[in-house]
PDB file of C-alpha atoms and ligand atoms in Angstrom:
ATOM      1  CA  MET A   1      71.123 -79.923 -14.594  1.00 66.00           C
ATOM      2  CA  LYS A   2      71.986 -82.822 -12.264  1.00 75.00           C
ATOM      3  CA  GLU A   3      68.944 -84.761 -11.028  1.00 91.00           C
ATOM      4  CA  TYR A   4      68.201 -84.770  -7.316  1.00 95.00           C
ATOM      5  CA  GLU A   5      69.002 -87.792  -5.186  1.00 95.00           C
ATOM      6  CA  PHE A   6      66.861 -88.505  -2.145  1.00 97.00           C
ATOM      7  CA  LEU A   7      68.009 -89.791   1.240  1.00 97.00           C
ATOM      8  CA  THR A   8      65.467 -90.567   3.938  1.00 98.00           C
ATOM      9  CA  PHE A   9      65.906 -91.319   7.623  1.00 98.00           C
ATOM     10  CA  ASP A  10      63.505 -92.386  10.330  1.00 98.00           C
ATOM     11  CA  THR A  11      65.269 -90.372  13.034  1.00 98.00           C
ATOM     12  CA  ILE A  12      68.123 -87.909  12.698  1.00 98.00           C
ATOM     13  CA  ASP A  13      69.503 -85.046  14.787  1.00 98.00           C
ATOM     14  CA  SER A  14      68.859 -82.476  12.044  1.00 98.00           C
ATOM     15  CA  THR A  15      68.596 -82.905   8.277  1.00 98.00           C
ATOM     16  CA  ASN A  16      70.707 -79.736   7.913  1.00 98.00           C
ATOM     17  CA  SER A  17      73.440 -81.307  10.080  1.00 98.00           C
ATOM     18  CA  GLU A  18      73.266 -84.493   8.020  1.00 97.00           C
ATOM     19  CA  ALA A  19      73.704 -82.453   4.829  1.00 97.00           C
ATOM     20  CA  LYS A  20      76.883 -80.936   6.307  1.00 97.00           C
ATOM     21  CA  ARG A  21      78.206 -84.384   7.228  1.00 97.00           C
ATOM     22  CA  LEU A  22      77.527 -85.570   3.675  1.00 96.00           C
ATOM     23  CA  VAL A  23      79.649 -82.735   2.302  1.00 96.00           C
ATOM     24  CA  HIS A  24      82.518 -83.857   4.555  1.00 96.00           C
ATOM     25  CA  LYS A  25      82.055 -87.388   3.195  1.00 94.00           C
ATOM     26  CA  GLY A  26      82.458 -86.102  -0.366  1.00 91.00           C
ATOM     27  CA  ILE A  27      78.817 -85.955  -1.465  1.00 83.00           C
ATOM     28  CA  SER A  28      78.518 -82.820  -3.488  1.00 77.00           C
ATOM     29  CA  SER A  29      75.231 -81.461  -4.734  1.00 87.00           C
ATOM     30  CA  ASN A  30      71.561 -81.921  -5.490  1.00 94.00           C
ATOM     31  CA  PHE A  31      70.809 -84.117  -2.515  1.00 96.00           C
ATOM     32  CA  VAL A  32      67.531 -83.990  -0.651  1.00 98.00           C
ATOM     33  CA  ILE A  33      67.666 -85.312   2.891  1.00 98.00           C
ATOM     34  CA  SER A  34      64.504 -85.931   4.888  1.00 98.00           C
ATOM     35  CA  ALA A  35      63.576 -87.537   8.183  1.00 98.00           C
ATOM     36  CA  LEU A  36      60.373 -88.595   9.904  1.00 98.00           C
ATOM     37  CA  GLU A  37      61.598 -86.915  13.077  1.00 98.00           C
ATOM     38  CA  GLN A  38      64.555 -84.816  14.258  1.00 98.00           C
ATOM     39  CA  THR A  39      66.036 -84.895  17.734  1.00 98.00           C
ATOM     40  CA  GLU A  40      67.830 -81.545  17.385  1.00 98.00           C
ATOM     41  CA  GLY A  41      65.795 -79.621  14.819  1.00 98.00           C
ATOM     42  CA  ARG A  42      66.965 -76.034  14.437  1.00 97.00           C
ATOM     43  CA  GLY A  43      64.962 -72.926  13.604  1.00 95.00           C
ATOM     44  CA  ARG A  44      66.151 -69.458  12.669  1.00 91.00           C
ATOM     45  CA  ASN A  45      67.960 -67.301  15.232  1.00 85.00           C
ATOM     46  CA  GLY A  46      69.121 -70.285  17.284  1.00 88.00           C
ATOM     47  CA  LYS A  47      65.588 -71.414  18.146  1.00 91.00           C
ATOM     48  CA  ILE A  48      64.575 -75.047  18.593  1.00 95.00           C
ATOM     49  CA  TRP A  49      62.340 -76.463  15.844  1.00 97.00           C
ATOM     50  CA  GLU A  50      59.910 -79.012  17.311  1.00 97.00           C
ATOM     51  CA  SER A  51      60.388 -82.081  15.132  1.00 98.00           C
ATOM     52  CA  ARG A  52      58.289 -85.027  16.244  1.00 98.00           C
ATOM     53  CA  ILE A  53      56.713 -87.437  13.755  1.00 98.00           C
ATOM     54  CA  GLY A  54      53.943 -85.993  11.579  1.00 98.00           C
ATOM     55  CA  ASN A  55      55.450 -82.908   9.959  1.00 98.00           C
ATOM     56  CA  LEU A  56      57.943 -82.566   7.108  1.00 98.00           C
ATOM     57  CA  TYR A  57      61.649 -82.074   7.831  1.00 98.00           C
ATOM     58  CA  MET A  58      63.891 -81.818   4.793  1.00 98.00           C
ATOM     59  CA  SER A  59      67.078 -80.198   3.516  1.00 98.00           C
ATOM     60  CA  ILE A  60      68.222 -79.485  -0.024  1.00 98.00           C
ATOM     61  CA  LEU A  61      72.002 -79.609  -0.474  1.00 97.00           C
ATOM     62  CA  LEU A  62      73.413 -77.539  -3.351  1.00 97.00           C
ATOM     63  CA  ASP A  63      76.950 -76.853  -4.502  1.00 96.00           C
ATOM     64  CA  SER A  64      76.818 -73.052  -4.480  1.00 97.00           C
ATOM     65  CA  THR A  65      80.382 -72.387  -5.630  1.00 97.00           C
ATOM     66  CA  THR A  66      79.217 -70.555  -8.744  1.00 96.00           C
ATOM     67  CA  PHE A  67      76.693 -68.390  -6.872  1.00 96.00           C
ATOM     68  CA  TYR A  68      77.911 -68.171  -3.276  1.00 95.00           C
ATOM     69  CA  ASP A  69      77.698 -64.358  -3.335  1.00 95.00           C
ATOM     70  CA  ARG A  70      73.979 -64.652  -4.241  1.00 96.00           C
ATOM     71  CA  GLN A  71      73.022 -67.522  -1.920  1.00 96.00           C
ATOM     72  CA  SER A  72      70.417 -65.453  -0.099  1.00 95.00           C
ATOM     73  CA  ASP A  73      68.389 -65.279  -3.356  1.00 97.00           C
ATOM     74  CA  LEU A  74      67.580 -68.951  -2.712  1.00 98.00           C
ATOM     75  CA  SER A  75      65.671 -67.958   0.409  1.00 97.00           C
ATOM     76  CA  PHE A  76      63.171 -66.176  -1.870  1.00 98.00           C
ATOM     77  CA  VAL A  77      63.206 -68.935  -4.508  1.00 98.00           C
ATOM     78  CA  THR A  78      62.387 -71.495  -1.801  1.00 98.00           C
ATOM     79  CA  ALA A  79      59.689 -69.308  -0.251  1.00 98.00           C
ATOM     80  CA  ILE A  80      57.894 -69.056  -3.608  1.00 98.00           C
ATOM     81  CA  ALA A  81      58.179 -72.843  -4.086  1.00 98.00           C
ATOM     82  CA  LEU A  82      56.748 -73.410  -0.603  1.00 98.00           C
ATOM     83  CA  TYR A  83      53.948 -70.924  -1.199  1.00 97.00           C
ATOM     84  CA  GLU A  84      52.977 -72.755  -4.393  1.00 97.00           C
ATOM     85  CA  SER A  85      53.161 -76.118  -2.595  1.00 97.00           C
ATOM     86  CA  VAL A  86      50.896 -74.981   0.245  1.00 97.00           C
ATOM     87  CA  LEU A  87      48.504 -73.519  -2.328  1.00 95.00           C
ATOM     88  CA  GLU A  88      48.490 -76.815  -4.244  1.00 95.00           C
ATOM     89  CA  VAL A  89      47.684 -79.024  -1.261  1.00 95.00           C
ATOM     90  CA  THR A  90      45.039 -76.673   0.148  1.00 93.00           C
ATOM     91  CA  ASN A  91      43.499 -75.960  -3.245  1.00 83.00           C
ATOM     92  CA  SER A  92      39.989 -76.927  -2.250  1.00 65.00           C
ATOM     93  CA  GLU A  93      40.065 -74.301   0.480  1.00 62.00           C
ATOM     94  CA  LYS A  94      39.369 -71.151  -1.552  1.00 71.00           C
ATOM     95  CA  THR A  95      38.869 -69.020   1.541  1.00 81.00           C
ATOM     96  CA  LEU A  96      42.459 -69.319   2.732  1.00 90.00           C
ATOM     97  CA  ASP A  97      44.686 -66.271   2.799  1.00 92.00           C
ATOM     98  CA  ILE A  98      48.179 -67.529   1.899  1.00 94.00           C
ATOM     99  CA  THR A  99      51.052 -65.048   2.000  1.00 94.00           C
ATOM    100  CA  ILE A 100      54.815 -64.893   2.379  1.00 96.00           C
ATOM    101  CA  LYS A 101      56.204 -62.939   5.326  1.00 94.00           C
ATOM    102  CA  TRP A 102      59.686 -61.550   4.844  1.00 95.00           C
ATOM    103  CA  PRO A 103      61.981 -63.198   4.240  1.00 94.00           C
ATOM    104  CA  ASN A 104      60.584 -66.704   3.840  1.00 95.00           C
ATOM    105  CA  ASP A 105      57.802 -67.720   6.249  1.00 95.00           C
ATOM    106  CA  ILE A 106      54.620 -69.000   4.639  1.00 96.00           C
ATOM    107  CA  LEU A 107      51.537 -67.814   6.504  1.00 95.00           C
ATOM    108  CA  VAL A 108      48.032 -69.162   6.173  1.00 95.00           C
ATOM    109  CA  ASN A 109      45.431 -66.840   7.652  1.00 93.00           C
ATOM    110  CA  ARG A 110      48.406 -65.005   9.215  1.00 92.00           C
ATOM    111  CA  SER A 111      49.683 -68.095  11.063  1.00 95.00           C
ATOM    112  CA  LYS A 112      53.018 -69.705  10.268  1.00 96.00           C
ATOM    113  CA  ILE A 113      52.754 -73.031   8.433  1.00 98.00           C
ATOM    114  CA  SER A 114      56.389 -73.502   7.421  1.00 98.00           C
ATOM    115  CA  GLY A 115      59.913 -72.281   8.016  1.00 97.00           C
ATOM    116  CA  ILE A 116      63.158 -72.151   6.061  1.00 98.00           C
ATOM    117  CA  LEU A 117      66.654 -72.244   7.535  1.00 98.00           C
ATOM    118  CA  LEU A 118      69.485 -71.451   5.109  1.00 97.00           C
ATOM    119  CA  GLU A 119      72.969 -72.539   6.157  1.00 98.00           C
ATOM    120  CA  SER A 120      76.171 -72.344   4.134  1.00 97.00           C
ATOM    121  CA  MET A 121      79.608 -73.913   4.413  1.00 97.00           C
ATOM    122  CA  LYS A 122      82.904 -74.104   2.599  1.00 96.00           C
ATOM    123  CA  TYR A 123      84.782 -77.365   2.184  1.00 96.00           C
ATOM    124  CA  ASN A 124      87.745 -78.256  -0.051  1.00 95.00           C
ATOM    125  CA  HIS A 125      87.589 -74.864  -1.787  1.00 95.00           C
ATOM    126  CA  ARG A 126      83.932 -75.278  -2.708  1.00 96.00           C
ATOM    127  CA  HIS A 127      80.857 -73.550  -1.279  1.00 97.00           C
ATOM    128  CA  TYR A 128      77.675 -75.365  -0.268  1.00 97.00           C
ATOM    129  CA  LEU A 129      74.198 -74.151   0.533  1.00 98.00           C
ATOM    130  CA  ILE A 130      71.823 -76.134   2.723  1.00 98.00           C
ATOM    131  CA  ILE A 131      68.171 -75.183   2.523  1.00 98.00           C
ATOM    132  CA  GLY A 132      66.353 -76.627   5.527  1.00 98.00           C
ATOM    133  CA  ILE A 133      62.568 -76.732   5.247  1.00 98.00           C
ATOM    134  CA  GLY A 134      59.984 -77.594   7.873  1.00 98.00           C
ATOM    135  CA  VAL A 135      56.271 -77.789   7.018  1.00 98.00           C
ATOM    136  CA  ASN A 136      53.487 -78.243   9.576  1.00 98.00           C
ATOM    137  CA  ILE A 137      51.425 -81.053   8.154  1.00 98.00           C
ATOM    138  CA  ASP A 138      50.002 -82.935  11.126  1.00 97.00           C
ATOM    139  CA  PHE A 139      50.494 -80.500  13.989  1.00 97.00           C
ATOM    140  CA  ALA A 140      51.222 -76.835  14.632  1.00 97.00           C
ATOM    141  CA  PRO A 141      54.243 -76.535  16.948  1.00 94.00           C
ATOM    142  CA  SER A 142      54.218 -73.809  19.569  1.00 88.00           C
ATOM    143  CA  LEU A 143      56.562 -70.980  18.713  1.00 86.00           C
ATOM    144  CA  CYS A 144      57.438 -68.044  20.912  1.00 80.00           C
ATOM    145  CA  ASN A 145      55.444 -64.911  19.858  1.00 80.00           C
ATOM    146  CA  LYS A 146      54.043 -66.567  16.742  1.00 86.00           C
ATOM    147  CA  GLU A 147      50.723 -68.111  15.803  1.00 93.00           C
ATOM    148  CA  THR A 148      51.176 -71.435  14.017  1.00 96.00           C
ATOM    149  CA  ILE A 149      48.903 -73.602  11.918  1.00 97.00           C
ATOM    150  CA  ALA A 150      49.105 -76.999  10.174  1.00 97.00           C
ATOM    151  CA  ILE A 151      47.681 -78.441   6.976  1.00 97.00           C
ATOM    152  CA  SER A 152      45.577 -80.829   9.086  1.00 96.00           C
ATOM    153  CA  ASP A 153      43.816 -77.768  10.571  1.00 95.00           C
ATOM    154  CA  PHE A 154      41.993 -77.438   7.231  1.00 93.00           C
ATOM    155  CA  ASN A 155      40.654 -80.988   7.468  1.00 91.00           C
ATOM    156  CA  ILE A 156      43.235 -82.161   4.955  1.00 92.00           C
ATOM    157  CA  HIS A 157      44.553 -85.489   6.186  1.00 91.00           C
ATOM    158  CA  ASN A 158      45.676 -87.242   3.005  1.00 92.00           C
ATOM    159  CA  ILE A 159      49.012 -85.433   2.587  1.00 96.00           C
ATOM    160  CA  LEU A 160      51.975 -87.355   3.982  1.00 97.00           C
ATOM    161  CA  PRO A 161      55.339 -85.624   4.609  1.00 98.00           C
ATOM    162  CA  ASN A 162      56.834 -87.440   1.628  1.00 97.00           C
ATOM    163  CA  ASP A 163      53.994 -86.278  -0.675  1.00 97.00           C
ATOM    164  CA  MET A 164      54.692 -82.723   0.422  1.00 98.00           C
ATOM    165  CA  LEU A 165      58.412 -83.199  -0.201  1.00 98.00           C
ATOM    166  CA  ARG A 166      57.766 -84.271  -3.811  1.00 98.00           C
ATOM    167  CA  ILE A 167      55.414 -81.334  -4.395  1.00 98.00           C
ATOM    168  CA  ILE A 168      57.965 -78.901  -2.943  1.00 98.00           C
ATOM    169  CA  MET A 169      60.755 -80.342  -5.097  1.00 98.00           C
ATOM    170  CA  LYS A 170      58.610 -79.987  -8.230  1.00 97.00           C
ATOM    171  CA  HIS A 171      58.068 -76.278  -7.528  1.00 98.00           C
ATOM    172  CA  PHE A 172      61.616 -75.730  -6.258  1.00 98.00           C
ATOM    173  CA  ALA A 173      63.154 -77.197  -9.432  1.00 97.00           C
ATOM    174  CA  TYR A 174      60.948 -74.892 -11.512  1.00 98.00           C
ATOM    175  CA  TYR A 175      61.734 -71.659  -9.651  1.00 98.00           C
ATOM    176  CA  TYR A 176      65.427 -72.515  -9.163  1.00 98.00           C
ATOM    177  CA  ASN A 177      65.706 -72.982 -12.920  1.00 97.00           C
ATOM    178  CA  LEU A 178      63.832 -69.722 -13.501  1.00 98.00           C
ATOM    179  CA  TRP A 179      66.243 -67.910 -11.160  1.00 98.00           C
ATOM    180  CA  ASN A 180      69.193 -69.387 -13.064  1.00 96.00           C
ATOM    181  CA  ILE A 181      67.786 -68.106 -16.349  1.00 97.00           C
ATOM    182  CA  GLU A 182      66.192 -64.794 -15.353  1.00 97.00           C
ATOM    183  CA  GLY A 183      68.086 -63.781 -12.222  1.00 96.00           C
ATOM    184  CA  PHE A 184      66.788 -62.260  -8.992  1.00 97.00           C
ATOM    185  CA  SER A 185      64.694 -59.435 -10.480  1.00 96.00           C
ATOM    186  CA  MET A 186      62.075 -61.911 -11.744  1.00 97.00           C
ATOM    187  CA  ILE A 187      62.105 -63.830  -8.418  1.00 98.00           C
ATOM    188  CA  ARG A 188      61.794 -60.553  -6.494  1.00 97.00           C
ATOM    189  CA  GLN A 189      58.624 -59.677  -8.425  1.00 97.00           C
ATOM    190  CA  LEU A 190      57.129 -63.171  -7.994  1.00 97.00           C
ATOM    191  CA  TRP A 191      57.907 -62.948  -4.273  1.00 97.00           C
ATOM    192  CA  LEU A 192      56.269 -59.502  -3.994  1.00 96.00           C
ATOM    193  CA  ASP A 193      53.151 -60.787  -5.799  1.00 95.00           C
ATOM    194  CA  ARG A 194      52.763 -63.365  -3.028  1.00 95.00           C
ATOM    195  CA  ALA A 195      53.940 -61.301  -0.052  1.00 93.00           C
ATOM    196  CA  PHE A 196      51.734 -59.521   2.446  1.00 83.00           C
ATOM    197  CA  ILE A 197      50.591 -56.184   1.187  1.00 81.00           C
ATOM    198  CA  LYS A 198      52.867 -53.174   0.994  1.00 81.00           C
ATOM    199  CA  GLY A 199      51.777 -50.503   3.446  1.00 84.00           C
ATOM    200  CA  ASN A 200      50.952 -52.968   6.240  1.00 90.00           C
ATOM    201  CA  VAL A 201      52.183 -51.940   9.673  1.00 94.00           C
ATOM    202  CA  ILE A 202      54.928 -54.282  10.862  1.00 94.00           C
ATOM    203  CA  THR A 203      57.616 -54.489  13.510  1.00 95.00           C
ATOM    204  CA  VAL A 204      61.106 -55.772  12.762  1.00 95.00           C
ATOM    205  CA  SER A 205      63.082 -57.276  15.624  1.00 92.00           C
ATOM    206  CA  ASP A 206      66.815 -57.954  15.408  1.00 84.00           C
ATOM    207  CA  GLY A 207      66.737 -59.740  18.756  1.00 80.00           C
ATOM    208  CA  LEU A 208      67.723 -56.589  20.677  1.00 85.00           C
ATOM    209  CA  THR A 209      65.709 -53.726  19.242  1.00 92.00           C
ATOM    210  CA  LYS A 210      62.279 -53.518  17.666  1.00 95.00           C
ATOM    211  CA  THR A 211      61.471 -51.036  14.921  1.00 96.00           C
ATOM    212  CA  SER A 212      57.930 -50.376  13.729  1.00 96.00           C
ATOM    213  CA  GLY A 213      56.859 -48.897  10.428  1.00 96.00           C
ATOM    214  CA  THR A 214      55.138 -49.907   7.230  1.00 96.00           C
ATOM    215  CA  PHE A 215      56.279 -52.582   4.806  1.00 95.00           C
ATOM    216  CA  TYR A 216      57.579 -50.495   1.892  1.00 95.00           C
ATOM    217  CA  ASP A 217      59.406 -52.906  -0.424  1.00 95.00           C
ATOM    218  CA  ILE A 218      62.331 -55.286  -0.767  1.00 96.00           C
ATOM    219  CA  ASP A 219      65.437 -54.043  -2.549  1.00 96.00           C
ATOM    220  CA  GLU A 220      67.363 -55.647  -5.418  1.00 95.00           C
ATOM    221  CA  ASN A 221      69.185 -57.897  -2.899  1.00 94.00           C
ATOM    222  CA  GLY A 222      66.060 -58.920  -1.012  1.00 96.00           C
ATOM    223  CA  ALA A 223      66.642 -56.661   2.009  1.00 96.00           C
ATOM    224  CA  LEU A 224      63.454 -55.416   3.699  1.00 96.00           C
ATOM    225  CA  ILE A 225      62.700 -51.698   3.350  1.00 96.00           C
ATOM    226  CA  LEU A 226      60.712 -50.325   6.269  1.00 96.00           C
ATOM    227  CA  LYS A 227      59.125 -46.859   6.136  1.00 96.00           C
ATOM    228  CA  LEU A 228      59.323 -45.197   9.527  1.00 96.00           C
ATOM    229  CA  SER A 229      56.712 -42.744  10.839  1.00 94.00           C
ATOM    230  CA  SER A 230      59.233 -39.951  10.162  1.00 95.00           C
ATOM    231  CA  GLY A 231      58.990 -40.849   6.484  1.00 96.00           C
ATOM    232  CA  SER A 232      62.556 -42.111   6.263  1.00 97.00           C
ATOM    233  CA  LEU A 233      63.372 -45.587   4.975  1.00 97.00           C
ATOM    234  CA  ARG A 234      65.382 -48.210   6.874  1.00 96.00           C
ATOM    235  CA  LEU A 235      66.945 -51.307   5.390  1.00 96.00           C
ATOM    236  CA  PHE A 236      67.055 -54.699   7.157  1.00 95.00           C
ATOM    237  CA  SER A 237      69.103 -57.643   5.860  1.00 93.00           C
ATOM    238  CA  THR A 238      68.142 -59.880   8.796  1.00 91.00           C
ATOM    239  CA  GLY A 239      65.452 -59.825  11.443  1.00 92.00           C
ATOM    240  CA  ASP A 240      62.125 -61.223  12.496  1.00 91.00           C
ATOM    241  CA  VAL A 241      58.938 -59.552  11.284  1.00 93.00           C
ATOM    242  CA  PHE A 242      55.742 -59.257  13.326  1.00 91.00           C
ATOM    243  CA  PHE A 243      52.419 -57.756  12.312  1.00 88.00           C
ATOM    244  CA  GLY A 244      51.365 -54.486  13.868  1.00 88.00           C
ATOM    245  CA  SER A 245      53.192 -51.772  15.725  1.00 88.00           C
ATOM    246  CA  ASP A 246      55.281 -52.260  18.840  1.00 79.00           C
ATOM    247  CA  ASN A 247      54.267 -48.776  20.011  1.00 57.00           C
ATOM    248  CA  GLY A 248      50.852 -49.796  21.024  1.00 46.00           C
TER     249      GLY A 248
HETATM  250  C1  LIG B 301      62.373 -71.241  11.046  1.00 50.20           C
HETATM  251  O1  LIG B 301      62.770 -70.951  12.180  1.00 50.20           O
HETATM  252  O2  LIG B 301      61.375 -70.714  10.569  1.00 50.20           O
HETATM  253  C2  LIG B 301      63.130 -72.235  10.209  1.00 50.20           C
HETATM  254  C3  LIG B 301      62.793 -73.652  10.560  1.00 50.20           C
HETATM  255  C4  LIG B 301      63.531 -74.662   9.708  1.00 50.20           C
HETATM  256  C5  LIG B 301      63.288 -76.084  10.191  1.00 50.20           C
HETATM  257  C6  LIG B 301      63.860 -77.097   9.253  1.00 50.20           C
HETATM  258  S1  LIG B 301      63.279 -78.726   9.569  1.00 50.20           S
HETATM  259  C7  LIG B 301      64.463 -79.393   8.471  1.00 50.20           C
HETATM  260  C8  LIG B 301      65.736 -78.603   8.658  1.00 50.20           C
HETATM  261  N1  LIG B 301      66.544 -79.189   9.719  1.00 50.20           N
HETATM  262  C9  LIG B 301      66.632 -78.378  10.769  1.00 50.20           C
HETATM  263  O3  LIG B 301      67.259 -78.655  11.823  1.00 50.20           O
HETATM  264  N2  LIG B 301      65.972 -77.245  10.546  1.00 50.20           N
HETATM  265  C10 LIG B 301      65.376 -77.226   9.227  1.00 50.20           C
END
């Protein structure tokens, strides 16, 4: 497998946008782009991602031509890699409750510590996947409706964004390789082992409607299966998950 090449910037609009520009310039795959700060950091669902100096902002650029119909699997691969990275840097803190919230948020004590934004593009008959990753190292940005937390909140001050990047890439390379060899079923199980517990009451919002139920499972494509109070199951391929019921 091709080694990763690393590109770092002091300031950039968005590392995901830079990855797209690189594709247009003919740079193909296995690039990792990072910046100390972003002026137009993007979160999921069109939200702004606060990106001042102190936290990690990075994007992994992959040529996904051979797996473009399975690109969403990488959301789960990356979430597991991030989970392992957060676990590694907070290892001394045995009391922490680290979980993955569907599809790919890492929560520490139920507060969001990182986010993943997957974007794809096609150029010159090839497909590309850009995996944008933000990790709260120095500060916890304020996010609408979500509690956030940073690594520094656990009195850990010796991890620099670039240290975190290297740790993430170590775990990402491992789980990406595992996915290539074993496929999604293995990744699905590893994800479930680290996810918040089945049976928890959650609410899924698609931006317009909110549906409450219990977390039942994820299917063989990674879609969330919610069990409604009627007993029926509902499948979600996208959406934002919140703890608890919206009915009170
Ligand atoms: C989320 O909303 O949870 C996803 C946040 C993803 C933020 C990262 S920071 C690096 C990359 N560049 C961006 O503009 N966004 C992603």
